[in-house]
Amino acid sequence: MTPHSLAFYMDVVASGTVLGATPTDSPDRVTAMLGSDFAENSLDDHSMWRDYGMAEFFWIRETPDHLWEGHHFTLQVHRLSYWGGSIVNRAIRDRYGRFDRHLRFDKLERLLGKHGVPLEDAPDVNAPTFTRHWQPASQVSVMVFRAHEEWRQRRRGDDRIGDVYAIQSSVSAEGVARDRERYGRQDSRELSGRSSSEP
C-alpha cells in the first residue's frame, strides 16, 4: 500500500468526507467534487445512488417533487481486490496517487491511532464473517473481512482475511447503540484472532 492511498483512507475516516464531499451533500455538490464520470442508479422515485467507482453516494426524498437529501456514502474497498486501482475515481487518484488491491485493517488502525483517531469495536449483523469498527467524531464505520464461507472456493479477486471491505459514513451514535443492544458487544480481537495467520 502506498503512503498516498493510505492518506486517503485516513482522511476519510478522520473527516467523514470524500475529497470534502459529505454524506448530506446534494448530488450536484458531490459531482462538483468527484466529477461527472459516474453511473446513476435508482430503485424507485424515493432513492438514488451514484457510483463513482470505489465511492458510492446515496440520496433519498419524500416525493419526486422534493429535493434529494444526502443519506450516506460507502467506499467499496473490496472492489480493488478484483479491479485494482483503475476502479478508483480519477479525482481521488489525481489527489492521492496509486491504490493497491488490498487495504490491511491493522495498518490503517495503527496509523489512525498514531494520529489521534481511535476506532471503537461496534457489533455487526454479519459477524463473525465481518467485524465493524467505528470512529465516533466523524461517524465513520470500517467493515473488515474476517472469515471465508466454508462452502465457497477461493478465486481471483477474493478478499483476504484482515482486509478492509468497506468504509461508510455516516453511522450515528444512536445507530451503534441500537446495534449494541441488538447484537451485544463484540470483541473484534477475539473474532479475528483465529484467522490472523492469513496474510
Coordinates of N, CA, C and O in Angstrom, one line a residue:
M1 N 0.8 -1.2 0.0 CA 0.0 0.0 0.0 C 0.9 1.2 0.0 O 1.8 1.4 0.8
T2 N 0.6 2.1 -0.9 CA 1.4 3.3 -1.0 C 1.0 4.3 0.2 O -0.2 4.3 0.6
P3 N 1.9 5.1 0.6 CA 1.5 6.1 1.7 C 0.4 7.0 1.2 O -0.4 7.5 2.0
H4 N 0.4 7.3 -0.1 CA -0.6 8.3 -0.6 C -2.1 7.7 -0.5 O -3.0 8.4 0.0
S5 N -2.3 6.5 -0.8 CA -3.6 5.9 -0.7 C -4.0 5.7 0.7 O -5.1 5.8 1.1
L6 N -3.0 5.3 1.6 CA -3.3 5.2 3.0 C -3.8 6.6 3.5 O -4.7 6.7 4.4
A7 N -3.2 7.7 3.0 CA -3.5 9.0 3.5 C -5.0 9.3 3.1 O -5.7 9.9 3.8
F8 N -5.4 8.8 1.9 CA -6.8 9.0 1.5 C -7.8 8.3 2.5 O -8.7 9.0 3.0
Y9 N -7.5 7.1 2.8 CA -8.4 6.4 3.8 C -8.4 7.0 5.2 O -9.4 7.2 5.8
M10 N -7.2 7.5 5.6 CA -7.1 8.1 6.9 C -7.9 9.4 6.9 O -8.6 9.8 7.8
D11 N -7.8 10.2 5.8 CA -8.6 11.4 5.6 C -10.1 11.2 5.7 O -10.8 11.9 6.3
V12 N -10.5 10.1 5.0 CA -12.0 9.8 5.0 C -12.4 9.4 6.4 O -13.5 9.9 6.9
V13 N -11.7 8.6 7.1 CA -12.1 8.1 8.4 C -12.1 9.3 9.4 O -13.0 9.5 10.3
A14 N -11.1 10.2 9.3 CA -10.9 11.3 10.3 C -12.0 12.4 10.0 O -12.5 13.0 10.9
S15 N -12.3 12.6 8.7 CA -13.1 13.8 8.4 C -14.6 13.4 8.1 O -15.5 14.3 8.2
G16 N -14.8 12.2 7.7 CA -16.2 11.8 7.3 C -16.6 12.3 6.0 O -17.8 12.5 5.7
T17 N -15.6 12.7 5.1 CA -15.8 13.2 3.8 C -15.0 12.5 2.8 O -13.9 11.9 3.1
V18 N -15.3 12.6 1.5 CA -14.5 12.1 0.4 C -14.2 13.4 -0.5 O -15.1 14.0 -1.1
L19 N -12.9 13.8 -0.4 CA -12.5 15.0 -1.1 C -13.3 16.2 -0.7 O -13.6 17.1 -1.5
G20 N -13.8 16.2 0.5 CA -14.6 17.3 1.0 C -16.1 17.1 0.8 O -16.9 17.9 1.4
A21 N -16.5 16.1 0.1 CA -18.0 15.8 -0.1 C -18.5 15.0 1.1 O -17.9 14.0 1.5
T22 N -19.6 15.6 1.7 CA -20.1 15.0 2.9 C -21.3 14.1 2.6 O -21.8 14.1 1.4
P23 N -21.7 13.2 3.5 CA -22.9 12.3 3.2 C -24.2 13.1 3.0 O -25.1 12.5 2.3
T24 N -24.3 14.3 3.4 CA -25.5 15.1 3.3 C -25.5 16.0 2.1 O -26.5 16.7 1.9
D25 N -24.4 16.1 1.4 CA -24.3 17.0 0.2 C -25.3 16.6 -0.9 O -25.7 15.4 -1.0
S26 N -25.7 17.6 -1.7 CA -26.6 17.3 -2.8 C -25.9 16.6 -3.9 O -24.6 16.6 -4.0
P27 N -26.6 15.9 -4.8 CA -26.0 15.3 -6.0 C -25.1 16.2 -6.8 O -23.9 15.9 -7.2
D28 N -25.5 17.5 -7.0 CA -24.7 18.4 -7.8 C -23.4 18.8 -7.1 O -22.3 18.9 -7.7
R29 N -23.4 18.9 -5.7 CA -22.2 19.2 -5.0 C -21.2 18.1 -5.0 O -20.0 18.3 -5.1
V30 N -21.7 16.8 -4.8 CA -20.8 15.7 -4.9 C -20.2 15.6 -6.3 O -19.0 15.3 -6.4
T31 N -21.0 15.8 -7.3 CA -20.4 15.7 -8.6 C -19.4 16.8 -8.9 O -18.4 16.6 -9.6
A32 N -19.6 18.0 -8.3 CA -18.6 19.1 -8.4 C -17.3 18.7 -7.8 O -16.2 19.1 -8.2
M33 N -17.3 17.8 -6.7 CA -16.1 17.4 -6.1 C -15.5 16.2 -6.8 O -14.2 16.1 -7.0
L34 N -16.3 15.2 -7.2 CA -15.8 14.0 -7.7 C -15.8 13.8 -9.3 O -15.2 12.9 -9.8
G35 N -16.5 14.8 -9.9 CA -16.5 14.7 -11.4 C -17.8 14.1 -11.9 O -18.6 13.5 -11.2
S36 N -17.9 14.1 -13.2 CA -19.2 13.7 -13.9 C -19.1 12.2 -14.4 O -20.0 11.8 -15.0
D37 N -18.0 11.5 -14.1 CA -17.9 10.1 -14.5 C -18.5 9.2 -13.4 O -17.8 8.8 -12.5
F38 N -19.8 9.0 -13.5 CA -20.5 8.1 -12.6 C -21.6 7.4 -13.3 O -22.0 7.7 -14.4
A39 N -22.1 6.3 -12.6 CA -23.3 5.6 -13.1 C -24.4 5.9 -12.1 O -24.2 5.8 -10.9
E40 N -25.5 6.3 -12.6 CA -26.6 6.7 -11.7 C -27.6 5.5 -11.6 O -28.0 5.0 -12.7
N41 N -28.0 5.2 -10.4 CA -28.9 4.1 -10.2 C -30.1 4.5 -9.3 O -30.0 5.3 -8.4
S42 N -31.3 3.9 -9.5 CA -32.4 4.1 -8.7 C -33.3 2.9 -8.7 O -33.6 2.3 -9.7
L43 N -33.9 2.6 -7.5 CA -34.8 1.5 -7.4 C -36.3 2.0 -7.5 O -37.2 1.3 -7.8
D44 N -36.5 3.3 -7.2 CA -37.8 3.9 -7.2 C -37.6 5.4 -7.2 O -36.5 5.9 -7.3
D45 N -38.7 6.1 -7.1 CA -38.7 7.6 -7.1 C -38.2 8.2 -5.8 O -38.0 9.4 -5.7
H46 N -37.9 7.4 -4.8 CA -37.6 7.9 -3.5 C -36.1 7.7 -3.1 O -35.6 8.2 -2.1
S47 N -35.3 6.9 -3.9 CA -33.9 6.7 -3.6 C -33.1 6.7 -4.8 O -33.6 6.3 -5.9
M48 N -31.9 7.1 -4.7 CA -30.9 7.1 -5.8 C -29.5 7.1 -5.3 O -29.2 7.5 -4.2
W49 N -28.6 6.4 -6.1 CA -27.2 6.5 -5.8 C -26.4 6.6 -7.0 O -26.8 6.3 -8.1
R50 N -25.2 7.3 -6.8 CA -24.3 7.4 -7.9 C -23.0 6.7 -7.6 O -22.5 6.8 -6.5
D51 N -22.6 5.9 -8.5 CA -21.4 5.0 -8.4 C -20.3 5.7 -9.1 O -20.2 5.8 -10.3
Y52 N -19.3 6.1 -8.3 CA -18.1 6.8 -8.8 C -16.9 5.8 -8.9 O -15.7 6.2 -8.9
G53 N -17.2 4.5 -8.9 CA -16.1 3.5 -9.0 C -16.0 2.8 -7.6 O -16.7 1.9 -7.4
M54 N -15.1 3.3 -6.8 CA -15.0 2.8 -5.4 C -16.0 3.5 -4.5 O -16.5 2.9 -3.6
A55 N -16.2 4.8 -4.7 CA -17.1 5.6 -3.9 C -18.5 5.6 -4.4 O -18.7 5.8 -5.6
E56 N -19.5 5.4 -3.5 CA -20.9 5.5 -3.9 C -21.5 6.5 -2.9 O -21.4 6.4 -1.7
F57 N -22.4 7.4 -3.4 CA -23.1 8.3 -2.6 C -24.6 8.0 -2.8 O -25.1 7.7 -4.0
F58 N -25.4 8.1 -1.7 CA -26.8 7.7 -1.7 C -27.7 8.9 -1.3 O -27.3 9.6 -0.3
W59 N -28.8 9.0 -1.9 CA -29.8 10.1 -1.6 C -31.2 9.5 -1.4 O -31.5 8.5 -2.0
I60 N -32.0 10.2 -0.7 CA -33.5 9.9 -0.6 C -34.3 11.2 -0.7 O -33.8 12.3 -0.6
R61 N -35.6 11.0 -1.0 CA -36.5 12.1 -1.0 C -37.9 11.6 -0.7 O -38.2 10.4 -1.0
E62 N -38.8 12.4 -0.2 CA -40.1 12.0 0.2 C -41.0 11.7 -1.1 O -41.7 10.7 -1.2
T63 N -40.9 12.7 -2.0 CA -41.7 12.5 -3.3 C -40.9 13.1 -4.4 O -39.9 13.8 -4.2
P64 N -41.2 12.8 -5.7 CA -40.5 13.3 -6.8 C -40.5 14.9 -6.8 O -39.6 15.4 -7.5
D65 N -41.4 15.5 -6.1 CA -41.4 17.0 -6.0 C -40.4 17.5 -5.0 O -40.1 18.7 -5.0
H66 N -39.8 16.7 -4.2 CA -38.9 17.1 -3.2 C -37.4 17.0 -3.7 O -37.2 16.3 -4.6
L67 N -36.6 17.8 -3.1 CA -35.1 17.7 -3.5 C -34.5 16.5 -2.9 O -35.0 16.0 -1.8
W68 N -33.5 16.0 -3.5 CA -32.7 14.9 -3.0 C -32.0 15.3 -1.7 O -31.4 16.3 -1.6
E69 N -32.1 14.4 -0.7 CA -31.3 14.6 0.6 C -30.3 13.6 0.7 O -30.5 12.4 0.6
G70 N -29.0 14.0 1.0 CA -27.9 13.1 1.2 C -28.2 12.1 2.3 O -28.6 12.6 3.4
H71 N -27.9 10.9 2.1 CA -28.2 9.8 3.2 C -26.9 9.3 3.7 O -26.6 9.2 4.9
H72 N -26.0 8.8 2.8 CA -24.7 8.2 3.3 C -23.8 8.0 2.1 O -24.2 8.1 0.9
F73 N -22.5 7.7 2.3 CA -21.6 7.3 1.3 C -21.0 6.0 1.7 O -20.8 5.8 2.9
T74 N -20.5 5.2 0.8 CA -19.8 4.0 1.0 C -18.6 3.9 0.1 O -18.7 4.1 -1.1
L75 N -17.4 3.6 0.7 CA -16.3 3.2 -0.1 C -16.3 1.7 -0.3 O -16.1 1.0 0.7
Q76 N -16.5 1.2 -1.5 CA -16.5 -0.2 -1.7 C -15.0 -0.7 -1.9 O -14.6 -1.0 -3.0
V77 N -14.3 -0.7 -0.8 CA -12.8 -1.0 -0.9 C -12.6 -2.4 -1.5 O -11.6 -2.6 -2.2
H78 N -13.5 -3.3 -1.2 CA -13.3 -4.7 -1.7 C -13.2 -4.8 -3.2 O -12.6 -5.7 -3.8
R79 N -13.7 -3.8 -4.0 CA -13.7 -3.8 -5.4 C -12.2 -3.7 -5.9 O -11.9 -4.2 -7.0
L80 N -11.3 -3.2 -5.1 CA -9.9 -3.1 -5.5 C -9.3 -4.4 -5.7 O -8.4 -4.6 -6.6
S81 N -9.7 -5.4 -4.9 CA -9.1 -6.7 -5.0 C -9.3 -7.4 -6.3 O -8.4 -8.2 -6.8
Y82 N -10.3 -7.0 -7.0 CA -10.6 -7.6 -8.4 C -10.1 -6.6 -9.5 O -9.5 -7.0 -10.4
W83 N -10.5 -5.4 -9.3 CA -10.3 -4.4 -10.4 C -9.0 -3.6 -10.3 O -8.5 -3.1 -11.3
G84 N -8.4 -3.6 -9.1 CA -7.2 -2.8 -9.0 C -7.5 -1.3 -8.9 O -8.7 -0.9 -8.8
G85 N -6.5 -0.5 -8.9 CA -6.6 0.9 -8.8 C -7.4 1.6 -9.8 O -7.9 2.8 -9.6
S86 N -7.7 1.0 -11.0 CA -8.4 1.6 -12.0 C -9.9 1.9 -11.6 O -10.6 2.7 -12.2
I87 N -10.4 1.2 -10.6 CA -11.8 1.4 -10.2 C -11.9 2.7 -9.4 O -13.0 3.2 -9.2
V88 N -10.8 3.2 -8.9 CA -10.8 4.4 -8.1 C -11.1 5.7 -9.0 O -10.5 5.8 -10.0
N89 N -12.0 6.5 -8.5 CA -12.4 7.7 -9.2 C -11.1 8.6 -9.6 O -10.2 8.7 -8.8
R90 N -11.1 9.1 -10.8 CA -9.9 9.9 -11.2 C -9.6 11.1 -10.3 O -8.4 11.3 -10.1
A91 N -10.6 11.8 -9.8 CA -10.3 12.9 -8.9 C -9.6 12.5 -7.7 O -8.7 13.2 -7.2
I92 N -9.9 11.3 -7.2 CA -9.3 10.7 -6.0 C -7.8 10.3 -6.3 O -6.9 10.6 -5.6
R93 N -7.7 9.6 -7.5 CA -6.3 9.2 -7.9 C -5.4 10.4 -8.2 O -4.2 10.4 -7.9
D94 N -6.0 11.5 -8.8 CA -5.2 12.7 -9.1 C -4.7 13.3 -7.8 O -3.6 13.8 -7.8
R95 N -5.5 13.2 -6.7 CA -5.0 13.8 -5.4 C -4.1 12.9 -4.7 O -3.1 13.3 -4.0
Y96 N -4.4 11.6 -4.7 CA -3.7 10.6 -3.7 C -2.8 9.6 -4.4 O -2.0 9.0 -3.7
G97 N -2.8 9.5 -5.7 CA -1.9 8.6 -6.4 C -2.4 7.2 -6.5 O -3.6 6.9 -6.5
R98 N -1.5 6.2 -6.6 CA -1.8 4.8 -6.8 C -2.5 4.1 -5.7 O -2.2 4.4 -4.5
F99 N -3.4 3.2 -6.0 CA -4.1 2.4 -5.0 C -3.7 0.9 -5.1 O -3.8 0.4 -6.3
D100 N -3.4 0.3 -4.0 CA -3.1 -1.2 -4.0 C -4.4 -1.9 -4.0 O -5.5 -1.4 -3.8
R101 N -4.3 -3.2 -4.3 CA -5.5 -4.1 -4.3 C -6.1 -4.4 -2.9 O -7.2 -4.9 -2.8
H102 N -5.3 -4.2 -1.9 CA -5.7 -4.6 -0.5 C -5.4 -3.5 0.4 O -4.3 -2.9 0.4
L103 N -6.3 -3.2 1.4 CA -6.1 -2.3 2.5 C -6.2 -3.2 3.8 O -7.2 -3.7 4.1
R104 N -5.0 -3.3 4.5 CA -5.0 -4.1 5.7 C -5.5 -3.2 6.8 O -5.1 -2.1 7.1
F105 N -6.5 -3.8 7.6 CA -7.1 -3.1 8.7 C -6.1 -2.8 9.8 O -6.1 -1.7 10.3
D106 N -5.2 -3.7 10.1 CA -4.3 -3.5 11.2 C -3.4 -2.3 11.0 O -3.1 -1.5 11.9
K107 N -3.0 -2.1 9.7 CA -2.1 -1.0 9.4 C -2.9 0.3 9.5 O -2.4 1.3 10.0
L108 N -4.1 0.3 8.9 CA -5.0 1.5 9.0 C -5.3 1.9 10.4 O -5.1 3.1 10.8
E109 N -5.6 0.9 11.2 CA -6.0 1.2 12.6 C -4.8 1.8 13.4 O -4.9 2.7 14.1
R110 N -3.6 1.2 13.1 CA -2.4 1.7 13.8 C -2.1 3.1 13.4 O -1.8 3.9 14.3
L111 N -2.1 3.4 12.1 CA -1.8 4.8 11.7 C -2.9 5.8 12.2 O -2.5 6.9 12.6
L112 N -4.1 5.4 12.2 CA -5.2 6.3 12.7 C -4.9 6.6 14.2 O -5.0 7.7 14.7
G113 N -4.6 5.5 15.0 CA -4.3 5.7 16.4 C -3.1 6.7 16.6 O -3.2 7.5 17.6
K114 N -2.1 6.6 15.8 CA -1.0 7.5 15.9 C -1.3 8.9 15.7 O -0.7 9.8 16.2
H115 N -2.4 9.1 14.9 CA -2.8 10.5 14.6 C -4.0 10.9 15.5 O -4.7 11.9 15.2
G116 N -4.3 10.2 16.6 CA -5.4 10.5 17.5 C -6.8 10.3 17.0 O -7.7 11.0 17.3
V117 N -6.9 9.3 16.1 CA -8.2 9.0 15.5 C -8.5 7.5 15.9 O -8.4 6.6 15.1
P118 N -9.0 7.3 17.1 CA -9.2 5.9 17.5 C -10.5 5.3 16.9 O -11.4 6.0 16.6
L119 N -10.5 4.0 16.8 CA -11.7 3.2 16.4 C -12.2 2.4 17.5 O -11.4 1.7 18.2
E120 N -13.5 2.4 17.7 CA -14.2 1.5 18.7 C -14.7 0.3 17.9 O -15.2 0.4 16.8
D121 N -14.7 -0.8 18.6 CA -15.4 -2.0 18.1 C -16.9 -1.7 18.2 O -17.4 -1.2 19.1
A122 N -17.6 -2.1 17.1 CA -19.1 -2.0 17.1 C -19.7 -3.3 16.5 O -19.1 -3.8 15.6
P123 N -20.7 -3.8 17.1 CA -21.3 -5.0 16.7 C -21.9 -4.9 15.3 O -22.3 -3.8 14.8
D124 N -21.9 -6.1 14.6 CA -22.5 -6.1 13.2 C -23.2 -7.3 13.0 O -22.8 -8.4 13.5
V125 N -24.3 -7.3 12.3 CA -25.2 -8.4 12.0 C -24.4 -9.5 11.2 O -24.7 -10.7 11.2
N126 N -23.3 -9.1 10.5 CA -22.6 -10.0 9.6 C -21.4 -10.7 10.4 O -20.7 -11.4 9.7
A127 N -21.3 -10.5 11.7 CA -20.2 -11.2 12.4 C -20.6 -12.7 12.5 O -21.7 -13.1 12.5
P128 N -19.6 -13.6 12.5 CA -18.1 -13.3 12.5 C -17.5 -13.2 11.2 O -16.3 -13.0 11.1
T129 N -18.2 -13.2 10.1 CA -17.6 -13.1 8.8 C -17.0 -11.7 8.6 O -15.9 -11.5 8.0
F130 N -17.6 -10.7 9.2 CA -17.1 -9.3 9.2 C -17.1 -8.8 10.6 O -17.9 -9.2 11.5
T131 N -16.1 -7.9 10.9 CA -16.2 -7.1 12.1 C -16.3 -5.6 11.7 O -16.0 -5.2 10.6
R132 N -16.9 -4.8 12.6 CA -17.1 -3.4 12.3 C -16.5 -2.5 13.3 O -16.5 -2.9 14.5
H133 N -15.9 -1.4 12.9 CA -15.1 -0.5 13.8 C -15.6 0.9 13.5 O -15.8 1.2 12.3
W134 N -15.8 1.7 14.5 CA -16.5 3.0 14.4 C -15.7 4.1 15.0 O -15.0 4.0 16.0
Q135 N -15.6 5.2 14.2 CA -15.0 6.4 14.7 C -16.1 7.4 15.1 O -16.8 7.9 14.3
P136 N -16.2 7.7 16.4 CA -17.3 8.5 16.9 C -17.4 9.9 16.4 O -18.4 10.4 16.1
A137 N -16.2 10.6 16.4 CA -16.3 12.0 16.0 C -16.7 12.2 14.5 O -17.5 13.1 14.2
S138 N -16.2 11.4 13.6 CA -16.5 11.5 12.2 C -17.7 10.7 11.8 O -18.3 10.8 10.7
Q139 N -18.2 9.8 12.7 CA -19.3 8.9 12.4 C -19.1 8.0 11.2 O -19.9 7.8 10.4
V140 N -17.8 7.5 11.1 CA -17.4 6.6 10.0 C -17.3 5.2 10.6 O -16.7 5.0 11.6
S141 N -17.8 4.2 9.8 CA -17.5 2.8 10.2 C -16.6 2.1 9.2 O -16.7 2.5 8.0
V142 N -15.9 1.2 9.6 CA -14.9 0.4 8.8 C -15.3 -1.0 9.0 O -15.3 -1.6 10.1
M143 N -15.7 -1.7 7.9 CA -16.0 -3.1 7.9 C -14.8 -3.9 7.4 O -14.2 -3.6 6.4
V144 N -14.5 -5.0 8.2 CA -13.3 -5.8 7.9 C -13.7 -7.2 7.7 O -14.5 -7.8 8.4
F145 N -13.1 -7.8 6.7 CA -13.4 -9.2 6.3 C -12.6 -10.1 7.2 O -11.4 -10.0 7.4
R146 N -13.3 -11.1 7.8 CA -12.7 -11.9 8.9 C -12.7 -13.4 8.6 O -11.9 -14.2 9.1
A147 N -13.6 -13.9 7.7 CA -13.7 -15.4 7.5 C -14.3 -15.7 6.2 O -15.3 -15.0 5.8
H148 N -13.8 -16.7 5.5 CA -14.4 -17.2 4.2 C -15.5 -18.2 4.6 O -15.3 -19.0 5.5
E149 N -16.6 -18.1 3.8 CA -17.6 -19.2 4.0 C -16.9 -20.5 3.6 O -16.2 -20.6 2.6
E150 N -17.2 -21.6 4.3 CA -16.6 -22.9 4.1 C -17.0 -23.4 2.7 O -16.2 -24.1 2.1
W151 N -18.2 -23.1 2.2 CA -18.7 -23.7 1.0 C -18.1 -23.0 -0.2 O -18.1 -23.6 -1.3
R152 N -17.5 -21.8 -0.1 CA -17.1 -21.1 -1.2 C -15.6 -21.3 -1.6 O -14.8 -21.3 -0.7
Q153 N -15.3 -21.6 -2.8 CA -13.9 -21.7 -3.3 C -13.3 -20.4 -3.5 O -14.0 -19.5 -4.0
R154 N -12.0 -20.3 -3.1 CA -11.3 -19.0 -3.4 C -11.1 -18.8 -4.9 O -10.9 -19.8 -5.6
R155 N -11.1 -17.6 -5.3 CA -10.9 -17.3 -6.7 C -10.2 -15.9 -6.8 O -10.1 -15.2 -5.8
R156 N -9.7 -15.6 -8.0 CA -9.0 -14.3 -8.2 C -9.9 -13.2 -7.7 O -11.1 -13.2 -8.0
G157 N -9.4 -12.2 -7.0 CA -10.1 -11.1 -6.6 C -10.8 -11.2 -5.3 O -11.4 -10.3 -4.7
D158 N -10.7 -12.4 -4.6 CA -11.3 -12.6 -3.3 C -10.5 -11.7 -2.3 O -9.3 -11.5 -2.4
D159 N -11.2 -11.2 -1.3 CA -10.6 -10.5 -0.2 C -9.8 -11.4 0.7 O -10.1 -12.6 0.7
R160 N -8.8 -10.9 1.3 CA -8.0 -11.7 2.3 C -8.5 -11.3 3.7 O -8.9 -10.2 3.9
I161 N -8.4 -12.3 4.5 CA -8.8 -12.1 5.9 C -8.0 -11.0 6.5 O -6.7 -11.0 6.4
G162 N -8.6 -10.0 7.1 CA -7.9 -8.8 7.7 C -8.0 -7.6 6.7 O -7.5 -6.5 7.1
D163 N -8.5 -7.8 5.5 CA -8.7 -6.7 4.6 C -9.9 -5.8 5.0 O -10.9 -6.3 5.5
V164 N -9.8 -4.5 4.8 CA -10.9 -3.7 4.9 C -11.9 -4.0 3.7 O -11.4 -4.0 2.6
Y165 N -13.1 -4.2 4.0 CA -14.1 -4.5 3.0 C -14.8 -3.2 2.5 O -15.0 -3.0 1.3
A166 N -15.2 -2.4 3.4 CA -15.9 -1.2 3.1 C -15.8 -0.1 4.2 O -15.5 -0.5 5.3
I167 N -15.9 1.1 3.8 CA -15.9 2.3 4.8 C -17.2 3.1 4.5 O -17.5 3.4 3.3
Q168 N -17.9 3.4 5.6 CA -19.2 4.1 5.4 C -19.4 5.3 6.3 O -18.9 5.2 7.5
S169 N -20.1 6.3 5.8 CA -20.5 7.4 6.7 C -21.8 7.9 6.2 O -22.1 7.8 5.0
S170 N -22.7 8.3 7.0 CA -22.4 8.5 8.4 C -23.2 7.4 9.2 O -24.3 7.1 8.9
V171 N -22.5 7.0 10.3 CA -23.1 6.0 11.2 C -23.2 6.6 12.6 O -22.2 6.9 13.2
S172 N -24.4 6.9 13.0 CA -24.7 7.7 14.2 C -24.4 6.9 15.5 O -24.4 5.7 15.5
A173 N -24.2 7.7 16.5 CA -24.0 7.0 17.9 C -25.3 6.3 18.2 O -25.2 5.2 18.8
E174 N -26.5 6.8 17.9 CA -27.7 6.1 18.2 C -27.8 4.8 17.4 O -28.3 3.8 18.0
G175 N -27.3 4.8 16.2 CA -27.3 3.5 15.4 C -26.4 2.5 16.0 O -26.8 1.3 16.1
V176 N -25.2 2.9 16.5 CA -24.3 2.0 17.1 C -24.9 1.5 18.4 O -24.8 0.3 18.7
A177 N -25.5 2.4 19.2 CA -26.1 1.9 20.5 C -27.2 0.9 20.2 O -27.3 -0.1 21.0
R178 N -28.0 1.1 19.2 CA -29.1 0.2 18.9 C -28.5 -1.2 18.5 O -29.0 -2.2 19.0
D179 N -27.4 -1.2 17.7 CA -26.8 -2.5 17.4 C -26.2 -3.1 18.6 O -26.2 -4.4 18.7
R180 N -25.6 -2.4 19.5 CA -25.1 -3.0 20.7 C -26.2 -3.6 21.6 O -26.0 -4.7 22.2
E181 N -27.3 -3.0 21.6 CA -28.5 -3.6 22.3 C -28.9 -4.9 21.6 O -29.3 -5.9 22.2
R182 N -29.0 -4.8 20.3 CA -29.5 -5.9 19.5 C -28.5 -7.1 19.4 O -28.9 -8.3 19.6
Y183 N -27.2 -6.8 19.2 CA -26.3 -7.9 19.0 C -25.3 -8.1 20.1 O -24.5 -9.0 20.1
G184 N -25.3 -7.2 21.1 CA -24.3 -7.3 22.2 C -23.0 -6.7 21.7 O -22.8 -6.3 20.6
R185 N -22.1 -6.5 22.7 CA -20.7 -6.0 22.4 C -19.9 -7.2 21.8 O -20.0 -8.3 22.3
Q186 N -19.2 -6.8 20.8 CA -18.3 -7.9 20.1 C -16.9 -7.4 20.2 O -16.6 -6.3 19.8
D187 N -16.0 -8.3 20.6 CA -14.6 -8.0 20.7 C -14.0 -8.5 19.4 O -13.8 -9.7 19.2
S188 N -13.7 -7.6 18.5 CA -13.1 -7.9 17.2 C -11.8 -8.7 17.3 O -11.5 -9.4 16.4
R189 N -11.1 -8.4 18.4 CA -9.8 -9.1 18.5 C -10.0 -10.6 18.8 O -9.3 -11.4 18.2
E190 N -11.1 -11.0 19.5 CA -11.4 -12.4 19.7 C -11.9 -13.0 18.4 O -11.5 -14.1 18.0
L191 N -12.7 -12.3 17.7 CA -13.3 -12.8 16.4 C -12.2 -13.0 15.4 O -12.2 -13.9 14.6
S192 N -11.2 -12.1 15.4 CA -10.2 -12.1 14.3 C -9.0 -13.0 14.7 O -8.2 -13.4 13.9
G193 N -8.8 -13.3 16.0 CA -7.6 -14.0 16.4 C -7.5 -15.3 15.8 O -6.4 -15.8 15.5
R194 N -8.6 -16.1 15.6 CA -8.5 -17.4 15.0 C -8.1 -17.3 13.5 O -7.7 -18.3 12.9
S195 N -8.2 -16.1 12.9 CA -7.9 -16.0 11.4 C -6.6 -15.2 11.1 O -6.4 -14.9 10.0
S196 N -5.9 -14.9 12.2 CA -4.8 -14.0 12.0 C -3.6 -14.5 11.2 O -2.7 -13.8 10.8
S197 N -3.6 -15.8 10.9 CA -2.5 -16.4 10.2 C -2.5 -16.1 8.7 O -1.5 -16.3 8.0
E198 N -3.6 -15.7 8.1 CA -3.7 -15.4 6.7 C -3.0 -14.0 6.4 O -3.3 -13.1 7.1
P199 N -2.2 -13.9 5.4 CA -1.5 -12.6 5.1 C -2.5 -11.6 4.6 O -3.6 -11.9 4.1

